[in-house]
Short mmCIF file of C-alpha atoms in Angstrom, two decimals:
data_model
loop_
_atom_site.label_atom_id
_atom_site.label_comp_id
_atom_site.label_asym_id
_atom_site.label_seq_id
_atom_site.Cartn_x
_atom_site.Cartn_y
_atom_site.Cartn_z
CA UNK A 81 3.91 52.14 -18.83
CA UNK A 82 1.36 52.63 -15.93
CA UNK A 83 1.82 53.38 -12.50
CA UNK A 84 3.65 50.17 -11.09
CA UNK A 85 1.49 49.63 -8.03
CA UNK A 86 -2.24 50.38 -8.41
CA UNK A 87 -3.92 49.46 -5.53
CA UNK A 88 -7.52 48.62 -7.02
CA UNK A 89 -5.52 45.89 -9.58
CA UNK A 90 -3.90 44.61 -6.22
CA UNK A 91 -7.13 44.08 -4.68
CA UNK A 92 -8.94 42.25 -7.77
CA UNK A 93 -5.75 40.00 -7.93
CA UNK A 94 -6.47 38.70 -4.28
CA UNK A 95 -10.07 38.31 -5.07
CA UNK A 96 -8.49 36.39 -8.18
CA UNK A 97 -11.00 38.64 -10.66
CA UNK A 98 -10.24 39.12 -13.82
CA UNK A 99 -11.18 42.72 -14.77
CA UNK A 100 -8.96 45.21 -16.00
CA UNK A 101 -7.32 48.50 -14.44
CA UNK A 102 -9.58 50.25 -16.63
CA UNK A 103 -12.86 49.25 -15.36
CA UNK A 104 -11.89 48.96 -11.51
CA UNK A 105 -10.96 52.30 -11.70
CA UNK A 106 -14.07 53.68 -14.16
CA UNK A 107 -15.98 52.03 -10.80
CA UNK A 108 -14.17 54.21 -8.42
CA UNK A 109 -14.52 57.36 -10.18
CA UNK A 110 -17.99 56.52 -10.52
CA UNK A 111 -18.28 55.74 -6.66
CA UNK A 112 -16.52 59.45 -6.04
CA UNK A 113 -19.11 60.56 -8.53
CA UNK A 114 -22.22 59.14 -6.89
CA UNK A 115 -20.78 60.14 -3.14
CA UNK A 116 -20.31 63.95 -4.27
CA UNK A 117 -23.22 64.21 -5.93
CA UNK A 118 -25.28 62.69 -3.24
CA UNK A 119 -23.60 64.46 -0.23
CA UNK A 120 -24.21 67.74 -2.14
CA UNK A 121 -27.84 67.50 -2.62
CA UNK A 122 -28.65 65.59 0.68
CA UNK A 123 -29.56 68.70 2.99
CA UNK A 124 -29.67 71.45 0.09
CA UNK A 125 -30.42 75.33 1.40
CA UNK A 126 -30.80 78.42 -0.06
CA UNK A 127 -27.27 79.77 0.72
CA UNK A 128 -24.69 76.98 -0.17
CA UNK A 129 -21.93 75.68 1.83
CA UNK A 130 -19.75 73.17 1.53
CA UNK A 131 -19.86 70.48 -0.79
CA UNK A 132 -23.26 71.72 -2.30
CA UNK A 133 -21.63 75.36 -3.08
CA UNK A 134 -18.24 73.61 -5.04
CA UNK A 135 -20.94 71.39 -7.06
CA UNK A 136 -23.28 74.27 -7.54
CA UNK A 137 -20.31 76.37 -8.86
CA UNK A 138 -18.93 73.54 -11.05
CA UNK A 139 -22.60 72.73 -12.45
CA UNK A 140 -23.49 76.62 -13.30
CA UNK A 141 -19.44 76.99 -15.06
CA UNK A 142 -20.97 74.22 -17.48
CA UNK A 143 -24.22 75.40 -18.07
CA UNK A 144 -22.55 78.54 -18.61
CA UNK A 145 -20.62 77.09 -21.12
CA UNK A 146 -23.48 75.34 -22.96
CA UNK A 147 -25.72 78.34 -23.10
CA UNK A 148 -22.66 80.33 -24.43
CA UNK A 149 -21.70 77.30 -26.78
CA UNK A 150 -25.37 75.93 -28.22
CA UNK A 151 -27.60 78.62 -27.34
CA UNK A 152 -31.08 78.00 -25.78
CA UNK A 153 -31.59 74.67 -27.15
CA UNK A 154 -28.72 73.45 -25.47
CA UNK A 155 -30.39 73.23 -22.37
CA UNK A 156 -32.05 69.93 -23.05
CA UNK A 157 -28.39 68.22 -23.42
CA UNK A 158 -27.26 69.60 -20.46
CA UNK A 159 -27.15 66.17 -18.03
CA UNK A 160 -25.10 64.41 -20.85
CA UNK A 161 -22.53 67.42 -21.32
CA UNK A 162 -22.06 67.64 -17.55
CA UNK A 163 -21.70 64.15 -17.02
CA UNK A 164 -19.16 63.75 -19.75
CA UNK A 165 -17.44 67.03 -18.30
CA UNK A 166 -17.07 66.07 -14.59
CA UNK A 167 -16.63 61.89 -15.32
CA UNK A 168 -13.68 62.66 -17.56
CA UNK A 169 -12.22 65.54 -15.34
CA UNK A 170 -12.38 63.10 -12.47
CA UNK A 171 -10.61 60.36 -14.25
CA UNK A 172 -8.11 62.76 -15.55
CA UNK A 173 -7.20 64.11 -12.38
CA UNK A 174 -7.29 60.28 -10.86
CA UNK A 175 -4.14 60.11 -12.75
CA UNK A 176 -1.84 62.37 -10.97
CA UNK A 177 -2.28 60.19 -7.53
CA UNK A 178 0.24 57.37 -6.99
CA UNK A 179 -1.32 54.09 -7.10
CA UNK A 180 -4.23 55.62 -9.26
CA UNK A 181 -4.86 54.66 -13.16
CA UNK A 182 -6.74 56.98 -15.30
CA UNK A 183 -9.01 55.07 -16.94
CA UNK A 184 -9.22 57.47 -19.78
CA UNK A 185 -5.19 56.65 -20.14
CA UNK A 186 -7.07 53.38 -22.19
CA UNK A 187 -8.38 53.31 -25.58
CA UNK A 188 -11.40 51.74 -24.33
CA UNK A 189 -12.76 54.28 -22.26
CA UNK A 190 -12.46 57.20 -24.93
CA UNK A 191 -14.29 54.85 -27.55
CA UNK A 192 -16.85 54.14 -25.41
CA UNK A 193 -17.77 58.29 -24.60
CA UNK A 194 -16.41 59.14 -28.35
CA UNK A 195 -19.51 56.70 -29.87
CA UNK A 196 -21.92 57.97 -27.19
CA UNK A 197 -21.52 61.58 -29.01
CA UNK A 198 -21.30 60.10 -32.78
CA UNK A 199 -24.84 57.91 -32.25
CA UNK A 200 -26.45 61.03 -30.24
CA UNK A 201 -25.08 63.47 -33.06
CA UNK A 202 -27.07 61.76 -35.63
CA UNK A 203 -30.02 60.52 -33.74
CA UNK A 204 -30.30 63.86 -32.48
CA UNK A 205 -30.12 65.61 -36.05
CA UNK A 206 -32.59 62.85 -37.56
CA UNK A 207 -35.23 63.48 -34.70
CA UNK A 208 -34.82 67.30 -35.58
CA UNK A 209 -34.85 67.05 -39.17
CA UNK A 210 -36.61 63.80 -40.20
CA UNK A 211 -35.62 62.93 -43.66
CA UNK A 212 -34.27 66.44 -44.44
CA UNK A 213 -31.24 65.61 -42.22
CA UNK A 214 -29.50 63.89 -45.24
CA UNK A 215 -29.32 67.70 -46.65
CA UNK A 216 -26.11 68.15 -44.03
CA UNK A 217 -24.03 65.88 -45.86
CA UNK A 218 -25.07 67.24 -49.84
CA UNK A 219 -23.29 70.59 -49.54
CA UNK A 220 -24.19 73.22 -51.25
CA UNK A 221 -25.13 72.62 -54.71
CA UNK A 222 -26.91 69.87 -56.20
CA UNK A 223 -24.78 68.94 -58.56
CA UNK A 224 -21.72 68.44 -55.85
CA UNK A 225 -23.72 65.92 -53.82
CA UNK A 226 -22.42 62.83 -55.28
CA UNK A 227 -18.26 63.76 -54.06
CA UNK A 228 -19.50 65.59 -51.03
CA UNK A 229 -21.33 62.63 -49.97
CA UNK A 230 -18.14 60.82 -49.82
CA UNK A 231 -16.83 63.68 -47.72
CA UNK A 232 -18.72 64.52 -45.39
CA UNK A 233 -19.32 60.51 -44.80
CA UNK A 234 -15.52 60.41 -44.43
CA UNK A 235 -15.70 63.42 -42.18
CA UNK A 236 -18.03 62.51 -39.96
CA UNK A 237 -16.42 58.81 -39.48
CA UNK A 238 -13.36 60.54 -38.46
CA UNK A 239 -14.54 62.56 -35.25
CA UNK A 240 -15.07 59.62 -33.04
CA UNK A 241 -11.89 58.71 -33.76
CA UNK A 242 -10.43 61.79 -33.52
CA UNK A 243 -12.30 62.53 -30.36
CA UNK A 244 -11.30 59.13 -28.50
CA UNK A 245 -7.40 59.34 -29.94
CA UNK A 246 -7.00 62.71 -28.65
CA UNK A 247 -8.04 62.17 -25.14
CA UNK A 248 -6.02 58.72 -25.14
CA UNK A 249 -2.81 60.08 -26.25
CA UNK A 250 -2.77 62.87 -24.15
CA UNK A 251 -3.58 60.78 -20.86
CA UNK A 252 -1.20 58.16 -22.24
CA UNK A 253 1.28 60.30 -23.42
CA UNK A 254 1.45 62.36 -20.03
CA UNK A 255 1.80 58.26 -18.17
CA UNK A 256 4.44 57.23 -20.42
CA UNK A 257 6.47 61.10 -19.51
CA UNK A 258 5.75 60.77 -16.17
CA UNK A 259 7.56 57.02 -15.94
CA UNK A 260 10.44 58.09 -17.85
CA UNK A 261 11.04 60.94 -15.84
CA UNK A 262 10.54 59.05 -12.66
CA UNK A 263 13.31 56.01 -13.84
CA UNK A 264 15.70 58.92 -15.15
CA UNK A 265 15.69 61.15 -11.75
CA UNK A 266 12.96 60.25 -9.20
CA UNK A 267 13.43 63.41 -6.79
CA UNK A 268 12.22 66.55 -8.37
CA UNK A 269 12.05 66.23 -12.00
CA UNK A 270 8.70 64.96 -12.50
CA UNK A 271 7.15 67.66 -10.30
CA UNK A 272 7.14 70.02 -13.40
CA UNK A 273 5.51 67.47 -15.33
CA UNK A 274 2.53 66.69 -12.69
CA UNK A 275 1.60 70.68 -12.85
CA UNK A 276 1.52 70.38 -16.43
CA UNK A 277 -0.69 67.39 -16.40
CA UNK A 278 -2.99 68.96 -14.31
CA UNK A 279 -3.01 72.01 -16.74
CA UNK A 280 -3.72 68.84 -19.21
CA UNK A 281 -6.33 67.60 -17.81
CA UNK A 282 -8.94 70.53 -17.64
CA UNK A 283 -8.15 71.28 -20.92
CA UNK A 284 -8.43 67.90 -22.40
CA UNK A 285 -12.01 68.20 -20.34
CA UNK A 286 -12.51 71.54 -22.07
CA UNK A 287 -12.10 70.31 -25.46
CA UNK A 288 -13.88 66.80 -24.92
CA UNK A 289 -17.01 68.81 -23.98
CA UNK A 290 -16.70 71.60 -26.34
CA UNK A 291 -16.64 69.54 -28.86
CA UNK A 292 -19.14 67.51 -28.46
CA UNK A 293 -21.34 70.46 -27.98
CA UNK A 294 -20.40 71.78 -31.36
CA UNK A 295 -21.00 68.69 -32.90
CA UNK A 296 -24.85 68.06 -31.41
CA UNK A 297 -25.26 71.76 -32.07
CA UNK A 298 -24.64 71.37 -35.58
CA UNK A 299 -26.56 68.66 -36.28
CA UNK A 300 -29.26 70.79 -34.64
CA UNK A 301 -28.76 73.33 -37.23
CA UNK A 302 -30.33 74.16 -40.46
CA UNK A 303 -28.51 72.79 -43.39
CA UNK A 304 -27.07 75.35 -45.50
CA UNK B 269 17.80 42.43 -34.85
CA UNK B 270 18.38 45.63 -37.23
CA UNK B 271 14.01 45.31 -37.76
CA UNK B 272 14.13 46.40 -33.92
CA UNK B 273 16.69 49.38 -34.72
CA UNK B 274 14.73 50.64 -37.62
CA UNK B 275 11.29 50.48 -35.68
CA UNK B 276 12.85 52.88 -32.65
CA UNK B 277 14.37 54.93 -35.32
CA UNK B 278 11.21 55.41 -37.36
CA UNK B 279 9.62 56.14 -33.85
CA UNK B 280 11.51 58.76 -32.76
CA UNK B 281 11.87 60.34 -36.51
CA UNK B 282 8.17 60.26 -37.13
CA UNK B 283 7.49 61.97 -33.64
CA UNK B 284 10.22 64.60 -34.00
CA UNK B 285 8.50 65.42 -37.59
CA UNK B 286 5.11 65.32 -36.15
CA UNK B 287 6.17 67.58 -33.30
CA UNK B 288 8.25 70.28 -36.10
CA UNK B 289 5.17 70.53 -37.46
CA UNK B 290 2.69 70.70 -34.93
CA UNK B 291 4.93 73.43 -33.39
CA UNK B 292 4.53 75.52 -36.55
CA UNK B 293 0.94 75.36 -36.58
CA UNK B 294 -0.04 76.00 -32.47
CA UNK B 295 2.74 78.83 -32.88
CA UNK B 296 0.66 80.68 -35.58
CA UNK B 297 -2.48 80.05 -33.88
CA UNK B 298 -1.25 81.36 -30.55
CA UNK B 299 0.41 84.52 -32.37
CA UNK B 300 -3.05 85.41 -33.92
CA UNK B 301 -4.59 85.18 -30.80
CA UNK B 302 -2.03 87.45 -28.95
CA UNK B 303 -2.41 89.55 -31.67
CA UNK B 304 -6.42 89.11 -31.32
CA UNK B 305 -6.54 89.87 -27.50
CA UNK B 306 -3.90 92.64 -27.72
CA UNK B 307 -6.00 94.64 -30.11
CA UNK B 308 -9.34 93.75 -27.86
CA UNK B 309 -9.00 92.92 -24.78
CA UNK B 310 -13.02 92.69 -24.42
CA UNK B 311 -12.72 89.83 -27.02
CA UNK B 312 -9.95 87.71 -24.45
CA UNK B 313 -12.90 85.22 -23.35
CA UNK B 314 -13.95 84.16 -26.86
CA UNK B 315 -10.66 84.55 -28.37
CA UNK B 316 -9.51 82.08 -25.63
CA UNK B 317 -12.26 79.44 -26.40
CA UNK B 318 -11.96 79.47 -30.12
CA UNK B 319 -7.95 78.92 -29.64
CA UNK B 320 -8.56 76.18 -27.65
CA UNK B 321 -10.48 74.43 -29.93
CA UNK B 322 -7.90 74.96 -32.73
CA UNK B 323 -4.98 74.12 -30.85
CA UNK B 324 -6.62 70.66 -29.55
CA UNK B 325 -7.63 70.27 -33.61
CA UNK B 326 -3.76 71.19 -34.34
CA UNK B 327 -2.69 69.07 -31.65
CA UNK B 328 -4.58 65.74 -32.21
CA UNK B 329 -1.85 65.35 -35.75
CA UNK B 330 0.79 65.18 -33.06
CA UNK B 331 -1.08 62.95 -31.05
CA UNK B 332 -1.59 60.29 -34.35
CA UNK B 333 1.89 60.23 -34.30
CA UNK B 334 2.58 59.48 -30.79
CA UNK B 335 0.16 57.00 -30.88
CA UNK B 336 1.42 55.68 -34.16
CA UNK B 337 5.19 55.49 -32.19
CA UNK B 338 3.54 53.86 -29.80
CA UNK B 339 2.04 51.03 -31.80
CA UNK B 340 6.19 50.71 -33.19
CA UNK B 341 7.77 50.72 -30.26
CA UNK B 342 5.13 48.81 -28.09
CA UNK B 343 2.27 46.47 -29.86
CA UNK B 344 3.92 46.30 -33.61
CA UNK B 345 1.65 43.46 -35.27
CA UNK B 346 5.04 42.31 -37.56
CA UNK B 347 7.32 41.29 -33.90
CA UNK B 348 6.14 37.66 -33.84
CA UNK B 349 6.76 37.03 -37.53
CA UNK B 350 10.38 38.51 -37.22
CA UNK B 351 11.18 36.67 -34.34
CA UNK B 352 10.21 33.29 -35.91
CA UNK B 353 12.43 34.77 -38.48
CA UNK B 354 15.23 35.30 -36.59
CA UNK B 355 14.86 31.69 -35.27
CA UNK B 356 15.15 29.69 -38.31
#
C-alpha cells in the first residue's frame, strides 16, 4: 500500500541491492538534509537571504519552542530536538511527492527515533540525579512505592511505543487513504486528502518534538 | 473462507468503534479549548499547544486500532495455519 513506482527502489533493483524503501529513502532525506544545511551556512552574512534566512527562521521557530517548552536548560538539547524536528518533517513531507516513500510510513524508522528519546530520557535523568533518579518512579508516599513501581515502569515502557505507533499510523494511515482514493477516482478526489496530509505532517512533527521535550524535561525535574 | 470474512469484519468494526470514540474525546477537547480561547484570546498560543498535545494523546487510541486493522487485514500471524486448513 505504497506508492507503486518509487524511483530510489527502481534504482537499487538495477544495481541488484538489497536494501529496503525505507533506508534508500532515510539516505535521500539525509542527502537534502546535509545539502540545505551546508548551502545555508556556506557564505553566511549578517542580513540573511536566501537559503540561510528560511533555515535561520526554521532553526529560531524551534528554539523558540524549546525555550518556551523546557525552559533555560533546554538549550543544551537543542541539536537533538532540531534534528528530530526537521529529519521527520522532511520525511513527512517526502511523502506527498509521487514516486517518493516516507520513510517514517515504516515501523522501523519511528522505533529507531522513539528509543533514541527513551535511552536519552533516562540517561539524561540519571546524569542529573545520580541515584536519587529512582525517586521519579516511587510516587508520592513511601508506603505506595511498591504498586507505583509497577506503574510508572509500565508507564514509561509504553511511550516509545506510543511515540513510534503514532507517527507510523498516521504516515501509514494517510498512504493507505491516499491509494484507495487514487484506485476509486484518480482525477480530483485525492487532492483534498494531500492538503490534509500536509496539515498531517507538521503536526505529527509538532507532537514528535513536543513530546520528547516534555519527556527529557521531566526527567530533568525534581521528583515530587 | 468465512476466517477471511470475520477478519475484514472485525477490521472495519474495531476501527469504526475506535473512531466513535476517539471522536467523543477530540470533540470535548476541542470544545474546551474554543471555550478557552473565546474567553482569552491572549491565552490562544498556549491553549493551542496544550490541545495539541492532548488531541495527538487522544488520537494515538485510534491509531492502535488502525494499526491493529491493519495487522487483520494485512500481516495476520493465523493466515498460513488456516490455509493449510483449508487444504486438507
Amino acid at each position: 500500500m505504497t506508492h507503486p513506482f518509487l524511483f530510489l527502489q527502481w534504482i537499487t533493483e538495477q544495481l541488484h541491492l538489497r536494501v529496503g524503501e525505507h533506508v534508500t529513502y532515510t539516505w535521500l532525506v539525509m542527502a537534502i538534509l546535509i545539502v540545505v544545511s551546508f548551502l545555508a551556512s556556506r557564505s553566511l552574512t549578517l542580513v540573511p537571504s536566501g537559503v540561510q534566512n528560511l533555515m535561520e527562521a526554521v532553526v529560531g521557530g524551534i528554539e523558540g519552542l524549546i525555550e518556551e517548552t523546557m525552559g533555560e536548560e533546554g538549550k543544551a538539547y537543542f541539536p537533538l530536538i532540531a534534528t528530530f524536528a526537521l529529519f521527520i518533517l522532511v520525511c513527512n513531507l517526502l511523502g506527498l511527492i509521487p514516486g517518493f516513500y516516507p520513510p517514517t510510513a515504516n515501523l522501523n524508522t519511528n522505533i529507531a527515533l522513539a528509543l533514541t528519546v527513551f535511552v536519552l530520557t533516562h540517561v539524561v535523568g540519571i546524569k542529573k540525579h545520580g541515584f536519587g533518579y529512582i525517586k521519579h518512579f516511587m510516587g508520592p508516599i513511601l508506603w505506595l512505592a511498591p504498586l507505583m513501581l509497577i506503574i510508572e515502569l509500565i508507564s514509561h515502557l509504553a511511550r516509545p511505543l506510543s511515540l513510534s505507533l503514532r507517527l507510523f499510523g498516521n504516515m501509514y494511515g494517510h498512504e493507505v487513504v491516499l491509494m484507495i482514493f487514487l484506485a476509486l477516482v484518480p482525477l480530483f478526489l485525492p487532492i483534498p486528502m494531500m492538503l490534509m496530509g500536509v496539515l498531517i505532517a507538521f503536526i505529527q512533527t509538532f507532537v514528535f518534538t513536543l513530546l520528547a521535550m516534555i519527556y527529557i524535561a521531566g526527567a530533568l525535574e525534581e521528583a515530587h | 473462507m468465512e476466517f477471511f470474512a470475520w477478519c475484514v469484519m472485525a477490521a472495519g468494526i474495531g476501527m469504526g468503534l475506535g473512531a466513535i470514540g476517539t471522536g467523543i474525546g477530540q470533540g470535548h477537547a476541542i470544545q474546551g479549548a474554543c471555550e478557552g480561547v473565546a474567553r482569552n484570546p491572549g491565552a490562544s498560543g498556549k491553549i493551542l499547544t496544550t490541545m495539541m498535545i492532548g488531541l495527538a494523546m487522544v488520537e494515538s487510541l485510534a491509531i492502535y486500532v488502525f494499526v491493529v486493522a491493519m495487522i487483520i487485514l494485512f500481516a495476520n500471524p493465523f493466515t498460513d495455519q488456516v490455509l493449510e486448513l483449508l487444504a486438507k
